[in-house]
């Protein structure tokens, strides 16, 4: 579990001490002087103490490593805890625990020390013998991101030789910190929701599910000829028309294009990425509060048959939390999949009208695809002006 690193000079001194003990015993045997045996005995005892100590310090120190996720929003605070179990009879005195994190969190008790790297944390830690020691570290969430605890090591002075020993933790540490994006409000979002044929059942809906027949009624002028139920008409002695389940589709599709508008300006691209993810977080929150099912598409390149990220349709708080976690894990500078190729694939996936909200830049080729969608779907583009988000319909019925 731990890999021990100590100075080569110290190991060399141990070898010299053992060699010197052998010489003293040999000389004592030749000269018959008991003092030499006593001195060599002290050297051997000291060597054995060092040997037992060196063997125990890495083998009998355990770090509790259970899977745990700490979930925060920017500005939130929490406690990151490390639980150590020292099974040896030797304590660890005046040591320092080191580990690295990303820049999404800060540690409130952290103080810069000589040689400390960026996002590296060094904390004092003393551990008792034959017992557990819990180190509680107060943390603050600074920005969106996923934080892994890596490069964990513990440095402390040797109990007998006083040189520094480093124990490096080898297993993957399963504790993780997720900082969700801060939702950015989108004004006027309610005005753009509409009814469309789908799964939710409403008695006054203008849409019908033609695969879910529920009965018949008297024929009315204008009813399509193919809807006439001839068997029922013969039985009732007047024309009867099939009736179908009334449904609406209140589900939403959020499509986030993270392609940078200015690829040479990495800082501006990163800032816009964060904004777009925050808008997506607000859309997810909005849909959850109003009990609308939703799904997410992000043009982040990934391996597999679907070369972009997709969160399938769902609803409720658990689906909302999954969407936030997905958005939190997006890299600050993601490798993207071409937006127009993703749009083309998405367009082939829907057989029922949807409300689609596009976040991010739209190229001319993408706009042509969205105009085609608008003949069947409600398509809305989220744009920005003077750091203010606004929604603009695309295609049929819009001013564009």
PDB file of N, CA and C in Angstrom, residues 165-239:
ATOM      1  N   UNK A 165      11.868  10.200   6.236  1.00  0.00           N
ATOM      2  CA  UNK A 165      11.362   9.050   5.497  1.00  0.00           C
ATOM      3  C   UNK A 165      10.116   9.488   4.740  1.00  0.00           C
ATOM      4  N   UNK A 166       9.978   9.037   3.514  1.00  0.00           N
ATOM      5  CA  UNK A 166       8.785   9.340   2.716  1.00  0.00           C
ATOM      6  C   UNK A 166       8.051   8.045   2.410  1.00  0.00           C
ATOM      7  N   UNK A 167       6.739   8.042   2.753  1.00  0.00           N
ATOM      8  CA  UNK A 167       5.868   6.936   2.389  1.00  0.00           C
ATOM      9  C   UNK A 167       4.921   7.428   1.295  1.00  0.00           C
ATOM     10  N   UNK A 168       4.985   6.827   0.119  1.00  0.00           N
ATOM     11  CA  UNK A 168       4.128   7.218  -1.003  1.00  0.00           C
ATOM     12  C   UNK A 168       2.969   6.230  -1.110  1.00  0.00           C
ATOM     13  N   UNK A 169       1.761   6.767  -1.155  1.00  0.00           N
ATOM     14  CA  UNK A 169       0.556   5.926  -1.211  1.00  0.00           C
ATOM     15  C   UNK A 169       0.344   5.451  -2.647  1.00  0.00           C
ATOM     16  N   UNK A 170       0.332   4.128  -2.849  1.00  0.00           N
ATOM     17  CA  UNK A 170       0.296   3.574  -4.195  1.00  0.00           C
ATOM     18  C   UNK A 170      -1.104   3.349  -4.768  1.00  0.00           C
ATOM     19  N   UNK A 171      -2.100   2.877  -3.979  1.00  0.00           N
ATOM     20  CA  UNK A 171      -3.419   2.613  -4.589  1.00  0.00           C
ATOM     21  C   UNK A 171      -4.098   3.902  -5.070  1.00  0.00           C
ATOM     22  N   UNK A 172      -5.066   3.714  -5.955  1.00  0.00           N
ATOM     23  CA  UNK A 172      -5.899   4.823  -6.404  1.00  0.00           C
ATOM     24  C   UNK A 172      -6.802   5.250  -5.244  1.00  0.00           C
ATOM     25  N   UNK A 173      -6.763   6.520  -4.869  1.00  0.00           N
ATOM     26  CA  UNK A 173      -7.573   7.013  -3.757  1.00  0.00           C
ATOM     27  C   UNK A 173      -8.967   7.330  -4.281  1.00  0.00           C
ATOM     28  N   UNK A 174      -9.992   6.675  -3.690  1.00  0.00           N
ATOM     29  CA  UNK A 174     -11.326   6.689  -4.276  1.00  0.00           C
ATOM     30  C   UNK A 174     -12.176   7.890  -3.874  1.00  0.00           C
ATOM     31  N   UNK A 175     -11.695   8.697  -2.978  1.00  0.00           N
ATOM     32  CA  UNK A 175     -12.485   9.862  -2.576  1.00  0.00           C
ATOM     33  C   UNK A 175     -12.405  10.926  -3.673  1.00  0.00           C
ATOM     34  N   UNK A 176     -13.536  11.565  -3.966  1.00  0.00           N
ATOM     35  CA  UNK A 176     -13.603  12.541  -5.061  1.00  0.00           C
ATOM     36  C   UNK A 176     -14.483  13.713  -4.653  1.00  0.00           C
ATOM     37  N   UNK A 177     -14.165  14.869  -5.192  1.00  0.00           N
ATOM     38  CA  UNK A 177     -14.951  16.076  -4.927  1.00  0.00           C
ATOM     39  C   UNK A 177     -15.496  16.581  -6.254  1.00  0.00           C
ATOM     40  N   UNK A 178     -16.815  16.739  -6.324  1.00  0.00           N
ATOM     41  CA  UNK A 178     -17.474  17.246  -7.526  1.00  0.00           C
ATOM     42  C   UNK A 178     -18.009  18.639  -7.222  1.00  0.00           C
ATOM     43  N   UNK A 179     -17.586  19.613  -8.016  1.00  0.00           N
ATOM     44  CA  UNK A 179     -18.109  20.978  -7.888  1.00  0.00           C
ATOM     45  C   UNK A 179     -18.990  21.247  -9.103  1.00  0.00           C
ATOM     46  N   UNK A 180     -20.283  21.386  -8.849  1.00  0.00           N
ATOM     47  CA  UNK A 180     -21.245  21.592  -9.927  1.00  0.00           C
ATOM     48  C   UNK A 180     -21.116  23.004 -10.505  1.00  0.00           C
ATOM     49  N   UNK A 181     -21.541  23.195 -11.749  1.00  0.00           N
ATOM     50  CA  UNK A 181     -21.576  24.566 -12.297  1.00  0.00           C
ATOM     51  C   UNK A 181     -22.656  25.390 -11.599  1.00  0.00           C
ATOM     52  N   UNK A 182     -22.368  26.677 -11.432  1.00  0.00           N
ATOM     53  CA  UNK A 182     -23.352  27.559 -10.832  1.00  0.00           C
ATOM     54  C   UNK A 182     -24.393  27.922 -11.891  1.00  0.00           C
ATOM     55  N   UNK A 183     -25.688  27.615 -11.674  1.00  0.00           N
ATOM     56  CA  UNK A 183     -26.709  27.910 -12.694  1.00  0.00           C
ATOM     57  C   UNK A 183     -26.799  29.409 -12.992  1.00  0.00           C
ATOM     58  N   UNK A 184     -26.810  29.747 -14.277  1.00  0.00           N
ATOM     59  CA  UNK A 184     -26.996  31.136 -14.720  1.00  0.00           C
ATOM     60  C   UNK A 184     -28.423  31.299 -15.244  1.00  0.00           C
ATOM     61  N   UNK A 185     -29.133  32.266 -14.701  1.00  0.00           N
ATOM     62  CA  UNK A 185     -30.550  32.459 -15.033  1.00  0.00           C
ATOM     63  C   UNK A 185     -30.720  32.846 -16.502  1.00  0.00           C
ATOM     64  N   UNK A 186     -31.720  32.255 -17.141  1.00  0.00           N
ATOM     65  CA  UNK A 186     -32.088  32.583 -18.528  1.00  0.00           C
ATOM     66  C   UNK A 186     -33.467  33.230 -18.493  1.00  0.00           C
ATOM     67  N   UNK A 187     -33.564  34.537 -18.689  1.00  0.00           N
ATOM     68  CA  UNK A 187     -34.865  35.208 -18.609  1.00  0.00           C
ATOM     69  C   UNK A 187     -35.818  34.734 -19.711  1.00  0.00           C
ATOM     70  N   UNK A 188     -37.102  34.691 -19.392  1.00  0.00           N
ATOM     71  CA  UNK A 188     -38.126  34.410 -20.386  1.00  0.00           C
ATOM     72  C   UNK A 188     -38.233  32.978 -20.825  1.00  0.00           C
ATOM     73  N   UNK A 189     -37.687  32.057 -20.032  1.00  0.00           N
ATOM     74  CA  UNK A 189     -37.680  30.656 -20.455  1.00  0.00           C
ATOM     75  C   UNK A 189     -39.088  30.070 -20.523  1.00  0.00           C
ATOM     76  N   UNK A 190     -39.957  30.459 -19.602  1.00  0.00           N
ATOM     77  CA  UNK A 190     -41.330  29.917 -19.570  1.00  0.00           C
ATOM     78  C   UNK A 190     -42.094  30.184 -20.861  1.00  0.00           C
ATOM     79  N   UNK A 191     -41.806  31.304 -21.509  1.00  0.00           N
ATOM     80  CA  UNK A 191     -42.571  31.695 -22.700  1.00  0.00           C
ATOM     81  C   UNK A 191     -42.354  30.756 -23.874  1.00  0.00           C
ATOM     82  N   UNK A 192     -41.309  29.951 -23.837  1.00  0.00           N
ATOM     83  CA  UNK A 192     -40.957  29.147 -25.004  1.00  0.00           C
ATOM     84  C   UNK A 192     -41.367  27.690 -24.885  1.00  0.00           C
ATOM     85  N   UNK A 193     -42.053  27.326 -23.808  1.00  0.00           N
ATOM     86  CA  UNK A 193     -42.520  25.949 -23.700  1.00  0.00           C
ATOM     87  C   UNK A 193     -43.836  25.807 -24.441  1.00  0.00           C
ATOM     88  N   UNK A 194     -44.006  24.701 -25.099  1.00  0.00           N
ATOM     89  CA  UNK A 194     -45.206  24.490 -25.898  1.00  0.00           C
ATOM     90  C   UNK A 194     -45.598  23.027 -25.815  1.00  0.00           C
ATOM     91  N   UNK A 195     -46.794  22.713 -26.227  1.00  0.00           N
ATOM     92  CA  UNK A 195     -47.233  21.319 -26.266  1.00  0.00           C
ATOM     93  C   UNK A 195     -46.926  20.725 -27.619  1.00  0.00           C
ATOM     94  N   UNK A 196     -46.559  19.467 -27.598  1.00  0.00           N
ATOM     95  CA  UNK A 196     -46.276  18.725 -28.832  1.00  0.00           C
ATOM     96  C   UNK A 196     -46.623  17.276 -28.579  1.00  0.00           C
ATOM     97  N   UNK A 197     -46.947  16.490 -29.617  1.00  0.00           N
ATOM     98  CA  UNK A 197     -47.335  15.097 -29.391  1.00  0.00           C
ATOM     99  C   UNK A 197     -46.254  14.347 -28.634  1.00  0.00           C
ATOM    100  N   UNK A 198     -46.656  13.556 -27.620  1.00  0.00           N
ATOM    101  CA  UNK A 198     -45.665  12.822 -26.844  1.00  0.00           C
ATOM    102  C   UNK A 198     -46.282  11.867 -25.856  1.00  0.00           C
ATOM    103  N   UNK A 199     -45.664  11.683 -24.706  1.00  0.00           N
ATOM    104  CA  UNK A 199     -46.063  10.634 -23.782  1.00  0.00           C
ATOM    105  C   UNK A 199     -47.020  11.094 -22.690  1.00  0.00           C
ATOM    106  N   UNK A 200     -47.032  12.382 -22.291  1.00  0.00           N
ATOM    107  CA  UNK A 200     -47.886  12.808 -21.193  1.00  0.00           C
ATOM    108  C   UNK A 200     -49.337  12.921 -21.660  1.00  0.00           C
ATOM    109  N   UNK A 201     -50.272  12.378 -20.846  1.00  0.00           N
ATOM    110  CA  UNK A 201     -51.669  12.285 -21.267  1.00  0.00           C
ATOM    111  C   UNK A 201     -52.493  13.425 -20.683  1.00  0.00           C
ATOM    112  N   UNK A 202     -53.220  14.115 -21.563  1.00  0.00           N
ATOM    113  CA  UNK A 202     -54.088  15.211 -21.155  1.00  0.00           C
ATOM    114  C   UNK A 202     -55.392  15.120 -21.954  1.00  0.00           C
ATOM    115  N   UNK A 203     -56.527  15.251 -21.268  1.00  0.00           N
ATOM    116  CA  UNK A 203     -57.807  15.077 -21.943  1.00  0.00           C
ATOM    117  C   UNK A 203     -58.095  16.175 -22.953  1.00  0.00           C
ATOM    118  N   UNK A 204     -57.499  17.373 -22.774  1.00  0.00           N
ATOM    119  CA  UNK A 204     -57.770  18.491 -23.675  1.00  0.00           C
ATOM    120  C   UNK A 204     -56.664  18.705 -24.699  1.00  0.00           C
ATOM    121  N   UNK A 205     -55.739  17.776 -24.806  1.00  0.00           N
ATOM    122  CA  UNK A 205     -54.633  17.942 -25.741  1.00  0.00           C
ATOM    123  C   UNK A 205     -55.122  17.892 -27.178  1.00  0.00           C
ATOM    124  N   UNK A 206     -54.545  18.720 -28.076  1.00  0.00           N
ATOM    125  CA  UNK A 206     -54.917  18.662 -29.487  1.00  0.00           C
ATOM    126  C   UNK A 206     -54.225  17.529 -30.234  1.00  0.00           C
ATOM    127  N   UNK A 207     -53.324  16.785 -29.579  1.00  0.00           N
ATOM    128  CA  UNK A 207     -52.547  15.750 -30.237  1.00  0.00           C
ATOM    129  C   UNK A 207     -53.014  14.375 -29.801  1.00  0.00           C
ATOM    130  N   UNK A 208     -52.878  13.409 -30.712  1.00  0.00           N
ATOM    131  CA  UNK A 208     -53.339  12.058 -30.449  1.00  0.00           C
ATOM    132  C   UNK A 208     -52.240  11.063 -30.763  1.00  0.00           C
ATOM    133  N   UNK A 209     -52.215   9.977 -29.970  1.00  0.00           N
ATOM    134  CA  UNK A 209     -51.302   8.875 -30.214  1.00  0.00           C
ATOM    135  C   UNK A 209     -52.035   7.836 -31.053  1.00  0.00           C
ATOM    136  N   UNK A 210     -51.717   7.765 -32.354  1.00  0.00           N
ATOM    137  CA  UNK A 210     -52.485   6.915 -33.268  1.00  0.00           C
ATOM    138  C   UNK A 210     -52.219   5.428 -33.029  1.00  0.00           C
ATOM    139  N   UNK A 211     -51.228   5.110 -32.187  1.00  0.00           N
ATOM    140  CA  UNK A 211     -50.965   3.715 -31.870  1.00  0.00           C
ATOM    141  C   UNK A 211     -51.713   3.266 -30.620  1.00  0.00           C
ATOM    142  N   UNK A 212     -52.418   4.186 -29.975  1.00  0.00           N
ATOM    143  CA  UNK A 212     -53.120   3.861 -28.731  1.00  0.00           C
ATOM    144  C   UNK A 212     -54.610   4.169 -28.890  1.00  0.00           C
ATOM    145  N   UNK A 213     -55.350   3.235 -29.520  1.00  0.00           N
ATOM    146  CA  UNK A 213     -56.771   3.411 -29.783  1.00  0.00           C
ATOM    147  C   UNK A 213     -57.566   3.127 -28.501  1.00  0.00           C
ATOM    148  N   UNK A 214     -58.513   4.005 -28.158  1.00  0.00           N
ATOM    149  CA  UNK A 214     -59.259   3.834 -26.897  1.00  0.00           C
ATOM    150  C   UNK A 214     -60.757   3.638 -27.117  1.00  0.00           C
ATOM    151  N   UNK A 215     -61.288   3.766 -28.340  1.00  0.00           N
ATOM    152  CA  UNK A 215     -62.722   3.563 -28.556  1.00  0.00           C
ATOM    153  C   UNK A 215     -63.200   4.176 -29.863  1.00  0.00           C
ATOM    154  N   UNK A 216     -64.512   4.442 -29.929  1.00  0.00           N
ATOM    155  CA  UNK A 216     -65.101   5.063 -31.122  1.00  0.00           C
ATOM    156  C   UNK A 216     -66.075   6.161 -30.696  1.00  0.00           C
ATOM    157  N   UNK A 217     -66.431   6.990 -31.656  1.00  0.00           N
ATOM    158  CA  UNK A 217     -67.445   8.035 -31.449  1.00  0.00           C
ATOM    159  C   UNK A 217     -68.190   8.232 -32.763  1.00  0.00           C
ATOM    160  N   UNK A 218     -69.283   9.002 -32.720  1.00  0.00           N
ATOM    161  CA  UNK A 218     -70.024   9.297 -33.942  1.00  0.00           C
ATOM    162  C   UNK A 218     -69.154  10.076 -34.910  1.00  0.00           C
ATOM    163  N   UNK A 219     -69.338   9.750 -36.187  1.00  0.00           N
ATOM    164  CA  UNK A 219     -68.589  10.432 -37.233  1.00  0.00           C
ATOM    165  C   UNK A 219     -68.949  11.917 -37.254  1.00  0.00           C
ATOM    166  N   UNK A 220     -67.913  12.760 -37.429  1.00  0.00           N
ATOM    167  CA  UNK A 220     -68.118  14.201 -37.556  1.00  0.00           C
ATOM    168  C   UNK A 220     -67.536  14.663 -38.885  1.00  0.00           C
ATOM    169  N   UNK A 221     -68.144  15.702 -39.412  1.00  0.00           N
ATOM    170  CA  UNK A 221     -67.677  16.244 -40.687  1.00  0.00           C
ATOM    171  C   UNK A 221     -66.202  16.631 -40.569  1.00  0.00           C
ATOM    172  N   UNK A 222     -65.420  16.170 -41.525  1.00  0.00           N
ATOM    173  CA  UNK A 222     -63.986  16.471 -41.515  1.00  0.00           C
ATOM    174  C   UNK A 222     -63.141  15.341 -40.989  1.00  0.00           C
ATOM    175  N   UNK A 223     -63.732  14.322 -40.362  1.00  0.00           N
ATOM    176  CA  UNK A 223     -62.937  13.182 -39.889  1.00  0.00           C
ATOM    177  C   UNK A 223     -62.299  12.471 -41.078  1.00  0.00           C
ATOM    178  N   UNK A 224     -61.024  12.092 -41.000  1.00  0.00           N
ATOM    179  CA  UNK A 224     -60.366  11.384 -42.096  1.00  0.00           C
ATOM    180  C   UNK A 224     -61.078  10.062 -42.399  1.00  0.00           C
ATOM    181  N   UNK A 225     -61.158   9.725 -43.670  1.00  0.00           N
ATOM    182  CA  UNK A 225     -61.864   8.529 -44.126  1.00  0.00           C
ATOM    183  C   UNK A 225     -61.250   7.256 -43.515  1.00  0.00           C
ATOM    184  N   UNK A 226     -59.871   7.252 -43.361  1.00  0.00           N
ATOM    185  CA  UNK A 226     -59.220   6.036 -42.890  1.00  0.00           C
ATOM    186  C   UNK A 226     -59.466   5.786 -41.396  1.00  0.00           C
ATOM    187  N   UNK A 227     -60.073   6.755 -40.699  1.00  0.00           N
ATOM    188  CA  UNK A 227     -60.346   6.564 -39.276  1.00  0.00           C
ATOM    189  C   UNK A 227     -61.727   5.950 -39.018  1.00  0.00           C
ATOM    190  N   UNK A 228     -62.488   5.727 -40.040  1.00  0.00           N
ATOM    191  CA  UNK A 228     -63.822   5.158 -39.850  1.00  0.00           C
ATOM    192  C   UNK A 228     -63.705   3.692 -39.442  1.00  0.00           C
ATOM    193  N   UNK A 229     -64.424   3.325 -38.375  1.00  0.00           N
ATOM    194  CA  UNK A 229     -64.476   1.936 -37.906  1.00  0.00           C
ATOM    195  C   UNK A 229     -65.727   1.297 -38.519  1.00  0.00           C
ATOM    196  N   UNK A 230     -65.531   0.480 -39.570  1.00  0.00           N
ATOM    197  CA  UNK A 230     -66.668  -0.039 -40.328  1.00  0.00           C
ATOM    198  C   UNK A 230     -67.466  -1.063 -39.529  1.00  0.00           C
ATOM    199  N   UNK A 231     -66.846  -1.898 -38.747  1.00  0.00           N
ATOM    200  CA  UNK A 231     -67.579  -2.879 -37.944  1.00  0.00           C
ATOM    201  C   UNK A 231     -68.467  -2.184 -36.929  1.00  0.00           C
ATOM    202  N   UNK A 232     -67.913  -1.168 -36.252  1.00  0.00           N
ATOM    203  CA  UNK A 232     -68.706  -0.433 -35.269  1.00  0.00           C
ATOM    204  C   UNK A 232     -69.823   0.343 -35.956  1.00  0.00           C
ATOM    205  N   UNK A 233     -69.572   0.827 -37.187  1.00  0.00           N
ATOM    206  CA  UNK A 233     -70.592   1.579 -37.922  1.00  0.00           C
ATOM    207  C   UNK A 233     -71.782   0.696 -38.267  1.00  0.00           C
ATOM    208  N   UNK A 234     -71.487  -0.562 -38.700  1.00  0.00           N
ATOM    209  CA  UNK A 234     -72.585  -1.502 -39.020  1.00  0.00           C
ATOM    210  C   UNK A 234     -73.404  -1.796 -37.778  1.00  0.00           C
ATOM    211  N   UNK A 235     -72.718  -2.006 -36.663  1.00  0.00           N
ATOM    212  CA  UNK A 235     -73.424  -2.336 -35.419  1.00  0.00           C
ATOM    213  C   UNK A 235     -74.280  -1.185 -34.914  1.00  0.00           C
ATOM    214  N   UNK A 236     -73.758   0.060 -35.060  1.00  0.00           N
ATOM    215  CA  UNK A 236     -74.484   1.236 -34.550  1.00  0.00           C
ATOM    216  C   UNK A 236     -75.443   1.810 -35.583  1.00  0.00           C
ATOM    217  N   UNK A 237     -75.381   1.313 -36.818  1.00  0.00           N
ATOM    218  CA  UNK A 237     -76.241   1.804 -37.893  1.00  0.00           C
ATOM    219  C   UNK A 237     -75.959   3.266 -38.236  1.00  0.00           C
ATOM    220  N   UNK A 238     -74.764   3.737 -37.891  1.00  0.00           N
ATOM    221  CA  UNK A 238     -74.301   5.057 -38.335  1.00  0.00           C
ATOM    222  C   UNK A 238     -72.769   5.064 -38.255  1.00  0.00           C
ATOM    223  N   UNK A 239     -72.167   5.962 -39.038  1.00  0.00           N
ATOM    224  CA  UNK A 239     -70.717   5.961 -39.128  1.00  0.00           C
ATOM    225  C   UNK A 239     -70.078   6.244 -37.766  1.00  0.00           C
TER     226      UNK A 239
END
